[in-house]
Coordinates of C-alpha atoms and ligand atoms in Angstrom, one line a residue:
G2 CA 9.3 -15.2 12.7
S3 CA 8.9 -15.1 16.3
W4 CA 11.5 -12.0 16.9
Y5 CA 11.1 -8.5 16.6
T6 CA 13.8 -6.1 16.4
V7 CA 11.9 -3.0 18.3
K8 CA 13.0 0.6 18.4
A9 CA 12.9 2.2 22.2
Q10 CA 11.9 5.5 22.5
N11 CA 15.8 6.5 23.6
G12 CA 16.6 5.3 19.9
V13 CA 18.4 1.7 21.2
F14 CA 17.3 -1.5 19.2
Y15 CA 16.3 -4.3 21.2
E16 CA 15.5 -7.8 19.8
C17 CA 12.5 -9.1 21.2
R18 CA 9.4 -11.5 21.7
L19 CA 6.4 -12.0 22.5
K20 CA 4.8 -12.8 25.7
G21 CA 2.7 -16.0 25.8
R22 CA -0.1 -16.1 22.4
F23 CA -1.6 -12.7 21.4
R24 CA -4.8 -12.4 19.7
I25 CA -5.5 -8.6 18.6
D26 CA -8.8 -6.9 17.1
G27 CA -10.3 -10.4 16.6
I28 CA -7.7 -10.9 13.7
K29 CA -6.3 -14.2 13.7
S30 CA -2.9 -13.7 11.8
T31 CA 0.0 -15.7 11.2
N32 CA 2.1 -12.8 13.0
P33 CA 0.7 -11.0 15.9
V34 CA 2.8 -8.3 15.4
A35 CA 3.9 -6.6 12.2
V36 CA 6.4 -3.6 11.1
G37 CA 4.9 -0.3 11.8
D38 CA 3.5 -1.4 15.1
V39 CA 3.6 0.4 18.6
V40 CA 4.7 -2.0 21.5
N41 CA 5.1 -2.2 25.2
F42 CA 8.1 -4.7 26.3
N43 CA 9.9 -4.9 29.2
V44 CA 13.9 -6.2 29.3
E45 CA 15.0 -9.0 30.5
T46 CA 18.5 -10.0 31.3
K47 CA 19.7 -13.8 31.8
G48 CA 23.4 -13.9 32.0
D49 CA 24.8 -11.8 29.7
E50 CA 21.7 -12.0 27.4
T51 CA 19.4 -8.9 27.6
V52 CA 15.9 -9.7 25.6
G53 CA 13.0 -7.5 25.3
V54 CA 9.4 -9.6 26.1
I55 CA 6.9 -7.6 24.2
D56 CA 3.3 -7.8 26.5
R57 CA 1.2 -4.8 24.9
I58 CA 0.5 -4.0 21.1
E59 CA -1.0 -0.6 20.6
E60 CA -4.4 0.0 18.6
R61 CA -3.8 0.0 15.1
E62 CA -4.5 3.3 13.0
N63 CA -5.3 0.6 9.9
Y64 CA -3.2 -2.4 8.3
I65 CA -2.8 -4.1 5.4
I66 CA -3.0 -8.0 4.8
R67 CA -2.3 -10.8 2.7
K68 CA -4.4 -14.0 2.6
S69 CA -1.8 -17.2 1.7
V70 CA -3.3 -18.4 -1.8
N71 CA -3.0 -22.1 -0.4
L72 CA -6.0 -23.7 1.1
S73 CA -5.3 -22.7 4.7
K74 CA -6.4 -18.8 3.8
Q75 CA -4.1 -17.7 6.7
T76 CA -4.1 -14.1 7.2
H77 CA -0.9 -12.5 7.3
I78 CA -0.5 -9.0 8.7
I79 CA 2.1 -7.3 6.2
A80 CA 2.2 -3.8 7.9
A81 CA 0.7 -1.4 10.4
N82 CA 0.0 2.1 10.5
I83 CA 0.7 3.5 7.4
D84 CA 0.1 7.1 6.8
V85 CA 0.6 7.1 2.8
A86 CA 0.8 4.7 0.2
F87 CA 2.7 6.0 -3.2
L88 CA 2.0 3.9 -6.0
L89 CA 4.3 4.2 -8.7
V90 CA 3.2 4.3 -12.2
T91 CA 4.7 3.8 -15.6
L92 CA 3.5 3.5 -18.9
N93 CA 5.7 1.5 -20.3
N94 CA 8.4 -0.7 -19.0
P95 CA 6.8 -1.6 -17.3
T96 CA 3.2 -0.8 -18.7
T97 CA 0.9 0.2 -15.4
F98 CA -2.8 -0.3 -16.2
P99 CA -5.5 1.9 -15.3
A100 CA -7.2 -1.7 -13.6
F101 CA -4.2 -1.7 -11.5
I102 CA -4.3 1.5 -10.3
D103 CA -8.2 1.0 -9.5
R104 CA -7.6 -1.9 -7.5
F105 CA -4.8 -0.1 -5.6
L106 CA -6.7 2.8 -4.7
V107 CA -9.7 0.5 -3.8
T108 CA -7.5 -1.5 -1.3
A109 CA -6.1 2.0 -0.3
E110 CA -10.1 3.3 0.3
A111 CA -10.4 0.1 2.4
Y112 CA -7.6 0.0 4.4
D113 CA -8.6 3.5 5.1
I114 CA -4.7 4.6 4.0
K115 CA -3.9 7.8 2.1
A116 CA -2.6 7.2 -1.4
V117 CA -0.7 9.2 -3.9
L118 CA 0.4 8.4 -7.4
L119 CA 3.4 9.3 -9.0
F120 CA 4.4 8.9 -12.7
N121 CA 7.8 8.4 -12.6
K122 CA 10.1 8.5 -15.7
I123 CA 8.9 11.3 -16.7
D124 CA 12.1 11.8 -18.3
T125 CA 11.6 9.3 -20.6
Y126 CA 7.8 10.1 -22.3
N127 CA 7.5 11.4 -26.1
Q128 CA 4.5 14.2 -26.3
D129 CA 1.9 11.5 -26.9
E130 CA 2.8 9.8 -23.8
L131 CA 2.9 13.2 -21.4
V132 CA -0.5 13.6 -23.1
E133 CA -1.6 10.4 -22.0
I134 CA -0.2 10.8 -18.1
K135 CA -1.6 14.5 -18.3
Y136 CA -5.2 12.7 -18.7
L137 CA -4.5 10.4 -16.0
A138 CA -3.3 12.7 -13.7
A139 CA -6.3 14.6 -14.6
L140 CA -8.4 12.0 -13.9
Y141 CA -7.0 10.9 -10.3
R142 CA -6.9 14.4 -9.5
S143 CA -10.8 15.2 -10.2
I144 CA -11.6 12.1 -8.2
G145 CA -9.7 13.6 -5.5
Y146 CA -6.1 11.7 -5.3
E147 CA -2.9 13.6 -5.6
C148 CA -0.9 13.0 -8.5
I149 CA 2.6 14.1 -9.0
G150 CA 4.8 13.4 -12.3
I151 CA 8.3 12.7 -11.3
S152 CA 11.5 11.1 -12.4
A153 CA 13.7 9.3 -9.8
K154 CA 16.5 9.4 -12.2
T155 CA 17.0 13.2 -12.8
E156 CA 14.9 14.4 -9.6
K157 CA 12.2 16.0 -10.9
N158 CA 9.7 16.7 -8.3
V159 CA 11.2 14.2 -5.3
E160 CA 11.6 17.2 -3.3
K161 CA 7.2 17.2 -3.3
V162 CA 7.5 13.6 -2.3
K163 CA 9.8 14.1 0.1
E164 CA 7.4 17.0 1.5
I165 CA 4.8 14.7 1.5
M166 CA 6.7 12.2 3.8
K167 CA 7.7 14.6 6.4
G168 CA 6.4 13.5 9.7
K169 CA 4.9 10.4 8.6
V170 CA 4.9 6.6 7.6
S171 CA 5.2 6.0 3.9
M172 CA 5.0 3.2 1.5
F173 CA 6.0 2.0 -1.9
S174 CA 4.4 0.3 -4.4
G175 CA 4.4 -0.3 -7.8
H176 CA 5.0 -3.5 -10.4
S177 CA 8.7 -4.4 -10.5
G178 CA 10.7 -2.1 -12.7
V179 CA 8.7 0.6 -12.2
G180 CA 12.1 2.6 -10.1
K181 CA 11.0 2.1 -6.1
S182 CA 14.5 1.7 -5.2
T183 CA 15.9 4.3 -7.1
L184 CA 13.4 6.5 -6.1
V185 CA 14.1 6.0 -2.7
N186 CA 17.9 5.9 -2.9
T187 CA 17.4 9.1 -4.9
I188 CA 15.4 10.2 -1.3
E189 CA 17.8 8.9 1.0
P190 CA 21.3 7.9 -0.3
A191 CA 22.2 6.7 2.7
L192 CA 19.8 3.9 2.9
D193 CA 21.0 1.4 0.7
L194 CA 24.0 1.2 2.9
K195 CA 21.7 0.7 5.7
I196 CA 19.7 -1.8 4.2
A197 CA 22.9 -3.9 3.5
E198 CA 24.4 -3.5 7.2
I199 CA 21.0 -4.8 8.5
S200 CA 20.5 -7.8 6.1
L201 CA 23.9 -8.6 6.9
Q202 CA 23.4 -8.8 10.6
H203 CA 20.3 -10.8 10.0
Q204 CA 21.9 -13.0 7.9
Q205 CA 24.8 -13.8 10.6
G206 CA 22.0 -13.9 13.3
Q207 CA 19.3 -17.3 13.0
H208 CA 16.9 -14.7 11.8
T209 CA 14.8 -15.7 8.8
T210 CA 15.5 -14.2 5.8
T211 CA 12.3 -12.6 4.7
F212 CA 11.5 -9.9 7.0
A213 CA 9.7 -6.4 6.4
E214 CA 11.6 -3.2 8.3
M215 CA 10.7 0.1 9.2
F216 CA 13.5 3.1 8.6
D217 CA 13.7 6.3 9.8
L218 CA 15.3 9.1 7.3
S219 CA 17.3 12.2 7.8
F220 CA 14.0 14.2 7.2
N221 CA 11.8 13.3 9.9
A222 CA 10.3 10.3 7.8
R223 CA 9.9 6.9 7.8
I224 CA 9.5 4.1 5.1
I225 CA 8.2 0.6 5.6
D226 CA 10.2 -1.7 3.2
T227 CA 8.4 -4.9 2.8
P228 CA 10.2 -7.3 0.5
G229 CA 8.3 -9.1 -3.0
I230 CA 5.4 -6.6 -2.0
R231 CA 4.3 -4.9 -5.4
G232 CA 0.8 -3.6 -4.4
F233 CA -2.0 -4.5 -1.6
G234 CA -3.3 -7.6 -0.8
L235 CA -6.9 -7.4 -1.8
V236 CA -8.9 -7.4 0.8
E237 CA -12.6 -9.2 0.6
I238 CA -15.2 -6.3 0.1
D239 CA -18.3 -7.3 -0.5
N240 CA -20.5 -6.4 -3.7
E241 CA -22.9 -3.6 -2.0
E242 CA -19.7 -2.1 0.2
L243 CA -17.4 -2.0 -3.4
G244 CA -18.9 1.3 -4.6
D245 CA -18.3 3.2 -1.1
Y246 CA -14.4 2.8 -2.1
F247 CA -15.0 4.6 -5.9
P248 CA -14.9 8.3 -4.0
E249 CA -17.0 9.3 -7.5
F250 CA -19.6 6.9 -7.0
F251 CA -19.6 7.0 -3.4
K252 CA -20.7 11.2 -3.8
L253 CA -23.4 9.9 -6.3
K254 CA -25.1 7.0 -4.2
E255 CA -27.6 9.0 -2.5
Y256 CA -29.1 10.5 -5.8
C257 CA -29.5 6.6 -7.0
K258 CA -33.4 5.3 -6.9
F259 CA -32.8 2.2 -4.8
N260 CA -30.4 3.0 -2.2
N261 CA -28.9 -0.5 -2.2
C262 CA -27.9 0.2 -5.6
L263 CA -24.9 -1.8 -7.2
H264 CA -24.9 1.0 -10.2
I265 CA -25.3 -1.9 -12.8
E266 CA -28.9 -2.7 -14.3
E267 CA -31.0 -0.7 -11.8
P268 CA -33.2 2.0 -13.0
K269 CA -32.6 5.6 -12.0
C270 CA -28.9 4.5 -11.6
A271 CA -26.9 8.3 -10.9
V272 CA -24.0 6.5 -11.5
K273 CA -24.8 5.2 -14.9
E274 CA -26.1 8.6 -15.4
A275 CA -22.8 10.1 -14.9
L276 CA -21.0 7.7 -17.1
E277 CA -23.2 8.4 -20.3
N278 CA -22.4 12.2 -19.5
E279 CA -18.9 10.9 -19.3
E280 CA -18.7 12.6 -15.7
I281 CA -17.3 9.2 -14.8
A282 CA -14.5 7.8 -16.7
W283 CA -15.3 4.5 -18.3
S284 CA -12.0 2.6 -17.1
R285 CA -13.3 3.5 -13.5
Y286 CA -16.3 1.7 -13.9
R287 CA -14.9 -1.1 -15.8
S288 CA -12.7 -1.4 -12.9
Y289 CA -15.4 -1.6 -10.6
L290 CA -17.2 -4.6 -12.5
Q291 CA -14.2 -6.5 -12.8
I292 CA -13.2 -6.1 -9.1
M293 CA -17.1 -7.0 -8.7
E294 CA -16.6 -10.0 -10.7
G295 CA -14.0 -10.8 -8.7
E296 CA -11.2 -11.6 -11.3
D297 CA -8.5 -11.3 -8.7
E298 CA -7.4 -14.5 -8.4
H299 CA -4.9 -13.9 -11.4
Y300 CA -4.4 -10.2 -9.8
R301 CA -3.2 -11.4 -6.5
K302 CA -0.8 -14.0 -8.0
D303 CA 0.3 -11.4 -10.1
N304 CA 0.5 -9.1 -6.8
Y305 CA 3.5 -11.2 -5.0
Q306 CA 6.5 -12.1 -6.0
E307 CA 6.6 -15.5 -3.2
Ligands
GDP404 P1 12.3 -1.0 -8.7 O1 11.9 -2.7 -9.5 O2 10.5 -0.9 -8.9 O3 12.8 -0.9 -7.4 O4 13.0 -0.6 -10.0 P2 14.1 -0.1 -10.3 O5 14.5 1.2 -9.0 O6 14.9 -1.3 -9.9 O7 14.3 0.6 -11.4 C1 14.2 -0.2 -12.6 C2 14.9 0.5 -13.5 O8 14.2 1.9 -14.2 C3 16.2 0.9 -13.6 O9 16.7 0.8 -14.6 C4 16.3 2.4 -13.2 O10 17.3 3.0 -13.7 C5 15.2 2.8 -14.0 N1 14.4 4.2 -13.6 C6 13.9 4.3 -12.2 N2 13.4 5.3 -12.3 C7 13.7 6.4 -13.6 C8 13.4 7.4 -14.4 O11 12.7 8.5 -13.5 N3 14.0 7.6 -15.1 C9 14.3 7.1 -15.9 N4 14.5 7.0 -17.3 N5 14.9 5.7 -15.3 C10 14.1 5.0 -14.1
ZN405 ZN1 -26.7 3.3 -8.4

């Protein structure tokens, strides 16, 4: 809506509105300010009412957007200044396909956000499934992504997740049912109460029902909670640019014969050679082709519970 809850440096929360119209970074969005933004505001008092008026938004480290599916294609800023995006992955109940992981990672690269893969429900897997998890973790580690096998339920390796979160702003993504709420609850049991309290306040006020929030956790970490979002919105990426967001392709690009090589039909392509030599995973290459062919309309719809 047009009201924002801002936490001042002294820890006090203020209900703020915007001063006039804002346009930042040259992007035209339905919301000029998003959760995670750092703003400057002045306090105005009218009668017994105190409100804040936001007059400046600090430059963002990064931000994630969503384009509305309808014709207007308006941009909505989901969140800003995210340090780490965790993707929860499960083999079954629900199944997370490598294509989904790859789209998430490409988007994180494009947004310039550090991505970490959490293979959750490790307590439920049989021997074969553990082998598969090991394979996936080794694959993504070899590309440079941190991977942790965890159990939100038995708390296995949850300390490792907290260690990464310290001093940072984190976001948790993943299909519905992968264990996001369970993990957040394990990380900070007191948070459930806090969320309930805040949504009650919002219901009583004249605020809209969908809002994204940032929470301060007890161990100097912050999380951004954006209701209904299981992944990132896809940014529009040019075909020429896409390979740059697959780090293992990008490393080889300089060895391709053509410097604008798309790694498809071109002769003397270092990426195709690496693929033939099994130095690049076929699943990664398939995801690359899929994204390039623009099969993302389905993905986009699947990605949001609107
Ligand atoms: P969300 O939709 O991503 O928030 O998923 P939830 O946190 O609601 O979890 C979905 C279901 O998976 C719940 O029944 C959880 O109890 C269960 N679950 C979550 N994490 C684990 C885990 O590590 N191990 C097991 N066995 N179950 C889990
Ligand atoms: Zn190439």
